[in-house]
């Protein structure tokens, strides 16, 4: 799981460096972003991870996975939309240790 989070962070870092200026204004205080995603799309946080530099990555989905959004929040509390789409499917968690 950590491997996939690390890959996501690397991909995000490259993405942020190439985001066009018009897309960079999709940032606001975390509470405002979460409220907007909840009220417009009924999305709630389903997964989180912390980057090496203290950023918080969140995956939000609605109840049936019809829509999803990924946001990143800086240590200063500013969140930015990274990606969004439809048809999110939750996979079973991989076991890190074999069962006895």
GROMACS .gro file of N, CA, C and O in nm:
model
  400
    1UNK      N    1   0.083  -0.119   0.000
    1UNK     CA    2   0.000   0.000   0.000
    1UNK      C    3   0.088   0.125   0.000
    1UNK      O    4   0.060   0.219  -0.072
    2UNK      N    5   0.193   0.125   0.083
    2UNK     CA    6   0.283   0.239   0.089
    2UNK      C    7   0.347   0.262  -0.048
    2UNK      O    8   0.366   0.375  -0.089
    3UNK      N    9   0.376   0.153  -0.118
    3UNK     CA   10   0.435   0.163  -0.251
    3UNK      C   11   0.342   0.240  -0.344
    3UNK      O   12   0.386   0.326  -0.419
    4UNK      N   13   0.212   0.212  -0.338
    4UNK     CA   14   0.117   0.278  -0.427
    4UNK      C   15   0.098   0.424  -0.388
    4UNK      O   16   0.083   0.509  -0.474
    5UNK      N   17   0.100   0.453  -0.259
    5UNK     CA   18   0.089   0.592  -0.214
    5UNK      C   19   0.211   0.670  -0.261
    5UNK      O   20   0.200   0.782  -0.309
    6UNK      N   21   0.330   0.608  -0.249
    6UNK     CA   22   0.452   0.674  -0.293
    6UNK      C   23   0.445   0.703  -0.443
    6UNK      O   24   0.482   0.812  -0.487
    7UNK      N   25   0.398   0.607  -0.521
    7UNK     CA   26   0.384   0.628  -0.665
    7UNK      C   27   0.286   0.741  -0.694
    7UNK      O   28   0.307   0.821  -0.784
    8UNK      N   29   0.178   0.747  -0.618
    8UNK     CA   30   0.079   0.853  -0.637
    8UNK      C   31   0.139   0.989  -0.607
    8UNK      O   32   0.115   1.087  -0.678
    9UNK      N   33   0.221   0.996  -0.503
    9UNK     CA   34   0.285   1.122  -0.466
    9UNK      C   35   0.381   1.166  -0.576
    9UNK      O   36   0.385   1.282  -0.615
   10UNK      N   37   0.460   1.072  -0.628
   10UNK     CA   38   0.553   1.104  -0.736
   10UNK      C   39   0.477   1.154  -0.858
   10UNK      O   40   0.513   1.254  -0.919
   11UNK      N   41   0.370   1.084  -0.893
   11UNK     CA   42   0.288   1.125  -1.007
   11UNK      C   43   0.227   1.263  -0.984
   11UNK      O   44   0.224   1.347  -1.073
   12UNK      N   45   0.180   1.287  -0.861
   12UNK     CA   46   0.119   1.416  -0.829
   12UNK      C   47   0.221   1.528  -0.840
   12UNK      O   48   0.194   1.634  -0.893
   13UNK      N   49   0.343   1.503  -0.791
   13UNK     CA   50   0.447   1.605  -0.796
   13UNK      C   51   0.474   1.645  -0.941
   13UNK      O   52   0.484   1.763  -0.972
   14UNK      N   53   0.483   1.548  -1.029
   14UNK     CA   54   0.500   1.579  -1.170
   14UNK      C   55   0.381   1.649  -1.229
   14UNK      O   56   0.394   1.740  -1.311
   15UNK      N   57   0.262   1.612  -1.185
   15UNK     CA   58   0.139   1.673  -1.233
   15UNK      C   59   0.132   1.820  -1.193
   15UNK      O   60   0.102   1.905  -1.274
   16UNK      N   61   0.162   1.849  -1.068
   16UNK     CA   62   0.153   1.987  -1.018
   16UNK      C   63   0.248   2.078  -1.095
   16UNK      O   64   0.215   2.191  -1.125
   17UNK      N   65   0.364   2.026  -1.129
   17UNK     CA   66   0.461   2.108  -1.201
   17UNK      C   67   0.413   2.144  -1.341
   17UNK      O   68   0.460   2.241  -1.399
   18UNK      N   69   0.318   2.067  -1.396
   18UNK     CA   70   0.272   2.092  -1.532
   18UNK      C   71   0.127   2.140  -1.539
   18UNK      O   72   0.073   2.152  -1.647
   19UNK      N   73   0.064   2.167  -1.426
   19UNK     CA   74  -0.075   2.212  -1.425
   19UNK      C   75  -0.085   2.350  -1.488
   19UNK      O   76  -0.011   2.441  -1.451
   20UNK      N   77  -0.174   2.369  -1.585
   20UNK     CA   78  -0.191   2.500  -1.647
   20UNK      C   79  -0.239   2.603  -1.544
   20UNK      O   80  -0.300   2.568  -1.443
   21UNK      N   81  -0.213   2.728  -1.570
   21UNK     CA   82  -0.248   2.835  -1.477
   21UNK      C   83  -0.396   2.837  -1.445
   21UNK      O   84  -0.435   2.863  -1.332
   22UNK      N   85  -0.482   2.810  -1.544
   22UNK     CA   86  -0.627   2.816  -1.518
   22UNK      C   87  -0.671   2.709  -1.420
   22UNK      O   88  -0.771   2.724  -1.352
   23UNK      N   89  -0.599   2.597  -1.410
   23UNK     CA   90  -0.639   2.488  -1.321
   23UNK      C   91  -0.588   2.510  -1.180
   23UNK      O   92  -0.639   2.452  -1.086
   24UNK      N   93  -0.488   2.595  -1.165
   24UNK     CA   94  -0.427   2.613  -1.034
   24UNK      C   95  -0.516   2.691  -0.938
   24UNK      O   96  -0.490   2.694  -0.820
   25UNK      N   97  -0.622   2.753  -0.987
   25UNK     CA   98  -0.712   2.826  -0.898
   25UNK      C   99  -0.816   2.736  -0.834
   25UNK      O  100  -0.906   2.783  -0.768
   26UNK      N  101  -0.805   2.604  -0.850
   26UNK     CA  102  -0.898   2.512  -0.788
   26UNK      C  103  -0.848   2.473  -0.650
   26UNK      O  104  -0.850   2.357  -0.611
   27UNK      N  105  -0.805   2.572  -0.576
   27UNK     CA  106  -0.754   2.552  -0.440
   27UNK      C  107  -0.831   2.644  -0.346
   27UNK      O  108  -0.876   2.752  -0.385
   28UNK      N  109  -0.845   2.599  -0.223
   28UNK     CA  110  -0.914   2.678  -0.121
   28UNK      C  111  -0.882   2.616   0.013
   28UNK      O  112  -0.811   2.515   0.020
   29UNK      N  113  -0.936   2.672   0.118
   29UNK     CA  114  -0.920   2.612   0.250
   29UNK      C  115  -0.981   2.472   0.248
   29UNK      O  116  -1.082   2.448   0.183
   30UNK      N  117  -0.918   2.379   0.321
   30UNK     CA  118  -0.963   2.240   0.320
   30UNK      C  119  -1.111   2.227   0.354
   30UNK      O  120  -1.185   2.154   0.289
   31UNK      N  121  -1.155   2.298   0.456
   31UNK     CA  122  -1.295   2.289   0.498
   31UNK      C  123  -1.389   2.331   0.385
   31UNK      O  124  -1.494   2.269   0.365
   32UNK      N  125  -1.351   2.432   0.309
   32UNK     CA  126  -1.435   2.478   0.197
   32UNK      C  127  -1.442   2.374   0.086
   32UNK      O  128  -1.549   2.348   0.030
   33UNK      N  129  -1.327   2.313   0.054
   33UNK     CA  130  -1.323   2.210  -0.050
   33UNK      C  131  -1.408   2.090  -0.008
   33UNK      O  132  -1.488   2.038  -0.086
   34UNK      N  133  -1.390   2.045   0.117
   34UNK     CA  134  -1.467   1.929   0.165
   34UNK      C  135  -1.616   1.959   0.166
   34UNK      O  136  -1.697   1.872   0.129
   35UNK      N  137  -1.655   2.078   0.205
   35UNK     CA  138  -1.797   2.116   0.207
   35UNK      C  139  -1.854   2.118   0.066
   35UNK      O  140  -1.963   2.068   0.041
   36UNK      N  141  -1.779   2.173  -0.030
   36UNK     CA  142  -1.825   2.178  -0.168
   36UNK      C  143  -1.842   2.037  -0.225
   36UNK      O  144  -1.943   2.006  -0.287
   37UNK      N  145  -1.744   1.949  -0.202
   37UNK     CA  146  -1.753   1.812  -0.254
   37UNK      C  147  -1.866   1.734  -0.188
   37UNK      O  148  -1.933   1.653  -0.253
   38UNK      N  149  -1.891   1.762  -0.062
   38UNK     CA  150  -2.001   1.695   0.008
   38UNK      C  151  -2.136   1.744  -0.043
   38UNK      O  152  -2.225   1.663  -0.072
   39UNK      N  153  -2.152   1.874  -0.055
   39UNK     CA  154  -2.282   1.927  -0.095
   39UNK      C  155  -2.314   1.902  -0.243
   39UNK      O  156  -2.427   1.871  -0.277
   40UNK      N  157  -2.216   1.913  -0.331
   40UNK     CA  158  -2.240   1.894  -0.474
   40UNK      C  159  -2.245   1.747  -0.517
   40UNK      O  160  -2.323   1.710  -0.604
   41UNK      N  161  -2.157   1.665  -0.457
   41UNK     CA  162  -2.142   1.527  -0.505
   41UNK      C  163  -2.163   1.421  -0.397
   41UNK      O  164  -2.149   1.303  -0.425
   42UNK      N  165  -2.194   1.462  -0.276
   42UNK     CA  166  -2.211   1.371  -0.162
   42UNK      C  167  -2.086   1.287  -0.138
   42UNK      O  168  -2.094   1.171  -0.098
   43UNK      N  169  -1.969   1.344  -0.164
   43UNK     CA  170  -1.843   1.272  -0.146
   43UNK      C  171  -1.787   1.291  -0.006
   43UNK      O  172  -1.796   1.399   0.052
   44UNK      N  173  -1.734   1.183   0.046
   44UNK     CA  174  -1.670   1.181   0.178
   44UNK      C  175  -1.532   1.117   0.163
   44UNK      O  176  -1.509   1.035   0.075
   45UNK      N  177  -1.442   1.150   0.254
   45UNK     CA  178  -1.307   1.094   0.251
   45UNK      C  179  -1.311   0.944   0.275
   45UNK      O  180  -1.370   0.897   0.371
   46UNK      N  181  -1.246   0.869   0.186
   46UNK     CA  182  -1.241   0.722   0.196
   46UNK      C  183  -1.100   0.671   0.224
   46UNK      O  184  -1.083   0.562   0.277
   47UNK      N  185  -0.998   0.748   0.185
   47UNK     CA  186  -0.860   0.706   0.206
   47UNK      C  187  -0.773   0.831   0.221
   47UNK      O  188  -0.803   0.935   0.161
   48UNK      N  189  -0.668   0.818   0.303
   48UNK     CA  190  -0.577   0.930   0.323
   48UNK      C  191  -0.434   0.879   0.327
   48UNK      O  192  -0.408   0.762   0.355
   49UNK      N  193  -0.342   0.968   0.299
   49UNK     CA  194  -0.200   0.937   0.309
   49UNK      C  195  -0.124   1.068   0.330
   49UNK      O  196  -0.169   1.174   0.287
   50UNK      N  197  -0.010   1.060   0.395
   50UNK     CA  198   0.072   1.178   0.422
   50UNK      C  199   0.198   1.169   0.336
   50UNK      O  200   0.265   1.066   0.333
   51UNK      N  201   0.231   1.279   0.268
   51UNK     CA  202   0.350   1.284   0.185
   51UNK      C  203   0.473   1.307   0.272
   51UNK      O  204   0.462   1.344   0.390
   52UNK      N  205   0.590   1.287   0.213
   52UNK     CA  206   0.715   1.308   0.286
   52UNK      C  207   0.731   1.453   0.332
   52UNK      O  208   0.803   1.480   0.428
   53UNK      N  209   0.666   1.546   0.265
   53UNK     CA  210   0.678   1.687   0.300
   53UNK      C  211   0.560   1.736   0.384
   53UNK      O  212   0.541   1.855   0.402
   54UNK      N  213   0.478   1.643   0.433
   54UNK     CA  214   0.370   1.680   0.523
   54UNK      C  215   0.238   1.712   0.458
   54UNK      O  216   0.145   1.755   0.524
   55UNK      N  217   0.226   1.692   0.328
   55UNK     CA  218   0.098   1.713   0.260
   55UNK      C  219   0.004   1.596   0.288
   55UNK      O  220   0.048   1.485   0.315
   56UNK      N  221  -0.124   1.622   0.280
   56UNK     CA  222  -0.225   1.519   0.303
   56UNK      C  223  -0.296   1.490   0.171
   56UNK      O  224  -0.352   1.581   0.110
   57UNK      N  225  -0.289   1.366   0.126
   57UNK     CA  226  -0.361   1.324   0.005
   57UNK      C  227  -0.488   1.255   0.050
   57UNK      O  228  -0.484   1.168   0.137
   58UNK      N  229  -0.601   1.293  -0.011
   58UNK     CA  230  -0.729   1.231   0.023
   58UNK      C  231  -0.801   1.186  -0.104
   58UNK      O  232  -0.801   1.256  -0.204
   59UNK      N  233  -0.860   1.068  -0.094
   59UNK     CA  234  -0.950   1.020  -0.199
   59UNK      C  235  -1.090   1.028  -0.141
   59UNK      O  236  -1.117   0.971  -0.035
   60UNK      N  237  -1.178   1.099  -0.211
   60UNK     CA  238  -1.317   1.111  -0.169
   60UNK      C  239  -1.405   1.045  -0.272
   60UNK      O  240  -1.379   1.056  -0.392
   61UNK      N  241  -1.507   0.975  -0.227
   61UNK     CA  242  -1.605   0.916  -0.317
   61UNK      C  243  -1.744   0.935  -0.259
   61UNK      O  244  -1.760   0.958  -0.139
   62UNK      N  245  -1.844   0.922  -0.347
   62UNK     CA  246  -1.979   0.920  -0.293
   62UNK      C  247  -2.013   0.777  -0.254
   62UNK      O  248  -1.932   0.686  -0.273
   63UNK      N  249  -2.130   0.757  -0.199
   63UNK     CA  250  -2.166   0.628  -0.139
   63UNK      C  251  -2.152   0.509  -0.234
   63UNK      O  252  -2.101   0.405  -0.197
   64UNK      N  253  -2.196   0.525  -0.359
   64UNK     CA  254  -2.191   0.414  -0.453
   64UNK      C  255  -2.068   0.416  -0.543
   64UNK      O  256  -2.055   0.334  -0.633
   65UNK      N  257  -1.976   0.510  -0.521
   65UNK     CA  258  -1.856   0.518  -0.603
   65UNK      C  259  -1.880   0.578  -0.740
   65UNK      O  260  -1.795   0.571  -0.827
   66UNK      N  261  -1.996   0.640  -0.757
   66UNK     CA  262  -2.028   0.699  -0.886
   66UNK      C  263  -1.935   0.813  -0.923
   66UNK      O  264  -1.904   0.832  -1.040
   67UNK      N  265  -1.893   0.892  -0.825
   67UNK     CA  266  -1.797   0.999  -0.849
   67UNK      C  267  -1.685   0.989  -0.747
   67UNK      O  268  -1.702   0.934  -0.638
   68UNK      N  269  -1.568   1.042  -0.784
   68UNK     CA  270  -1.454   1.044  -0.694
   68UNK      C  271  -1.369   1.168  -0.721
   68UNK      O  272  -1.374   1.225  -0.829
   69UNK      N  273  -1.295   1.208  -0.619
   69UNK     CA  274  -1.206   1.324  -0.629
   69UNK      C  275  -1.081   1.295  -0.546
   69UNK      O  276  -1.090   1.235  -0.440
   70UNK      N  277  -0.967   1.341  -0.595
   70UNK     CA  278  -0.843   1.335  -0.518
   70UNK      C  279  -0.800   1.477  -0.491
   70UNK      O  280  -0.794   1.560  -0.584
   71UNK      N  281  -0.774   1.508  -0.364
   71UNK     CA  282  -0.725   1.640  -0.326
   71UNK      C  283  -0.594   1.625  -0.249
   71UNK      O  284  -0.567   1.520  -0.191
   72UNK      N  285  -0.515   1.730  -0.251
   72UNK     CA  286  -0.393   1.736  -0.171
   72UNK      C  287  -0.400   1.863  -0.088
   72UNK      O  288  -0.433   1.970  -0.139
   73UNK      N  289  -0.372   1.849   0.041
   73UNK     CA  290  -0.375   1.962   0.133
   73UNK      C  291  -0.234   1.989   0.182
   73UNK      O  292  -0.164   1.897   0.226
   74UNK      N  293  -0.194   2.115   0.175
   74UNK     CA  294  -0.061   2.155   0.222
   74UNK      C  295  -0.061   2.158   0.375
   74UNK      O  296  -0.168   2.163   0.438
   75UNK      N  297   0.057   2.160   0.436
   75UNK     CA  298   0.062   2.173   0.582
   75UNK      C  299  -0.001   2.303   0.632
   75UNK      O  300  -0.035   2.315   0.749
   76UNK      N  301  -0.022   2.400   0.542
   76UNK     CA  302  -0.084   2.527   0.580
   76UNK      C  303  -0.235   2.525   0.568
   76UNK      O  304  -0.301   2.626   0.591
   77UNK      N  305  -0.293   2.409   0.530
   77UNK     CA  306  -0.438   2.394   0.526
   77UNK      C  307  -0.504   2.430   0.395
   77UNK      O  308  -0.626   2.438   0.387
   78UNK      N  309  -0.427   2.453   0.288
   78UNK     CA  310  -0.484   2.483   0.158
   78UNK      C  311  -0.493   2.353   0.078
   78UNK      O  312  -0.395   2.281   0.062
   79UNK      N  313  -0.613   2.323   0.028
   79UNK     CA  314  -0.637   2.202  -0.050
   79UNK      C  315  -0.653   2.237  -0.196
   79UNK      O  316  -0.712   2.339  -0.230
   80UNK      N  317  -0.603   2.148  -0.282
   80UNK     CA  318  -0.617   2.166  -0.427
   80UNK      C  319  -0.673   2.038  -0.488
   80UNK      O  320  -0.635   1.928  -0.448
   81UNK      N  321  -0.762   2.056  -0.585
   81UNK     CA  322  -0.817   1.943  -0.658
   81UNK      C  323  -0.708   1.891  -0.753
   81UNK      O  324  -0.645   1.969  -0.824
   82UNK      N  325  -0.686   1.761  -0.751
   82UNK     CA  326  -0.583   1.699  -0.834
   82UNK      C  327  -0.647   1.625  -0.950
   82UNK      O  328  -0.603   1.635  -1.064
   83UNK      N  329  -0.751   1.548  -0.921
   83UNK     CA  330  -0.817   1.469  -1.024
   83UNK      C  331  -0.958   1.437  -0.977
   83UNK      O  332  -0.987   1.437  -0.858
   84UNK      N  333  -1.045   1.410  -1.074
   84UNK     CA  334  -1.183   1.371  -1.042
   84UNK      C  335  -1.235   1.285  -1.156
   84UNK      O  336  -1.185   1.291  -1.268
   85UNK      N  337  -1.335   1.205  -1.125
   85UNK     CA  338  -1.390   1.119  -1.228
   85UNK      C  339  -1.512   1.044  -1.180
   85UNK      O  340  -1.572   1.077  -1.078
   86UNK      N  341  -1.544   0.940  -1.254
   86UNK     CA  342  -1.660   0.856  -1.223
   86UNK      C  343  -1.619   0.711  -1.218
   86UNK      O  344  -1.516   0.672  -1.274
   87UNK      N  345  -1.700   0.628  -1.154
   87UNK     CA  346  -1.680   0.484  -1.154
   87UNK      C  347  -1.569   0.435  -1.063
   87UNK      O  348  -1.497   0.342  -1.099
   88UNK      N  349  -1.556   0.491  -0.945
   88UNK     CA  350  -1.455   0.445  -0.849
   88UNK      C  351  -1.492   0.308  -0.797
   88UNK      O  352  -1.608   0.282  -0.763
   89UNK      N  353  -1.398   0.218  -0.789
   89UNK     CA  354  -1.421   0.085  -0.733
   89UNK      C  355  -1.317   0.059  -0.626
   89UNK      O  356  -1.197   0.069  -0.651
   90UNK      N  357  -1.362   0.025  -0.508
   90UNK     CA  358  -1.274  -0.007  -0.396
   90UNK      C  359  -1.230  -0.152  -0.406
   90UNK      O  360  -1.314  -0.241  -0.420
   91UNK      N  361  -1.102  -0.177  -0.399
   91UNK     CA  362  -1.048  -0.313  -0.402
   91UNK      C  363  -1.026  -0.361  -0.260
   91UNK      O  364  -1.012  -0.282  -0.168
   92UNK      N  365  -1.020  -0.493  -0.245
   92UNK     CA  366  -0.989  -0.548  -0.114
   92UNK      C  367  -0.847  -0.510  -0.076
   92UNK      O  368  -0.759  -0.501  -0.161
   93UNK      N  369  -0.826  -0.487   0.053
   93UNK     CA  370  -0.693  -0.454   0.100
   93UNK      C  371  -0.603  -0.576   0.091
   93UNK      O  372  -0.644  -0.687   0.122
   94UNK      N  373  -0.481  -0.554   0.046
   94UNK     CA  374  -0.384  -0.662   0.041
   94UNK      C  375  -0.335  -0.692   0.183
   94UNK      O  376  -0.317  -0.601   0.264
   95UNK      N  377  -0.318  -0.818   0.213
   95UNK     CA  378  -0.267  -0.856   0.343
   95UNK      C  379  -0.117  -0.835   0.346
   95UNK      O  380  -0.045  -0.880   0.257
   96UNK      N  381  -0.069  -0.767   0.448
   96UNK     CA  382   0.074  -0.742   0.460
   96UNK      C  383   0.146  -0.856   0.530
   96UNK      O  384   0.265  -0.877   0.511
   97UNK      N  385   0.073  -0.930   0.612
   97UNK     CA  386   0.132  -1.044   0.682
   97UNK      C  387   0.044  -1.166   0.658
   97UNK      O  388  -0.078  -1.156   0.659
   98UNK      N  389   0.107  -1.282   0.637
   98UNK     CA  390   0.027  -1.402   0.616
   98UNK      C  391  -0.051  -1.441   0.741
   98UNK      O  392  -0.007  -1.415   0.854
   99UNK      N  393  -0.168  -1.501   0.720
   99UNK     CA  394  -0.248  -1.547   0.833
   99UNK      C  395  -0.182  -1.668   0.896
   99UNK      O  396  -0.121  -1.750   0.828
  100UNK      N  397  -0.192  -1.678   1.025
  100UNK     CA  398  -0.131  -1.792   1.098
  100UNK      C  399  -0.213  -1.916   1.085
  100UNK      O  400  -0.327  -1.919   1.061
   0.00000   0.00000   0.00000
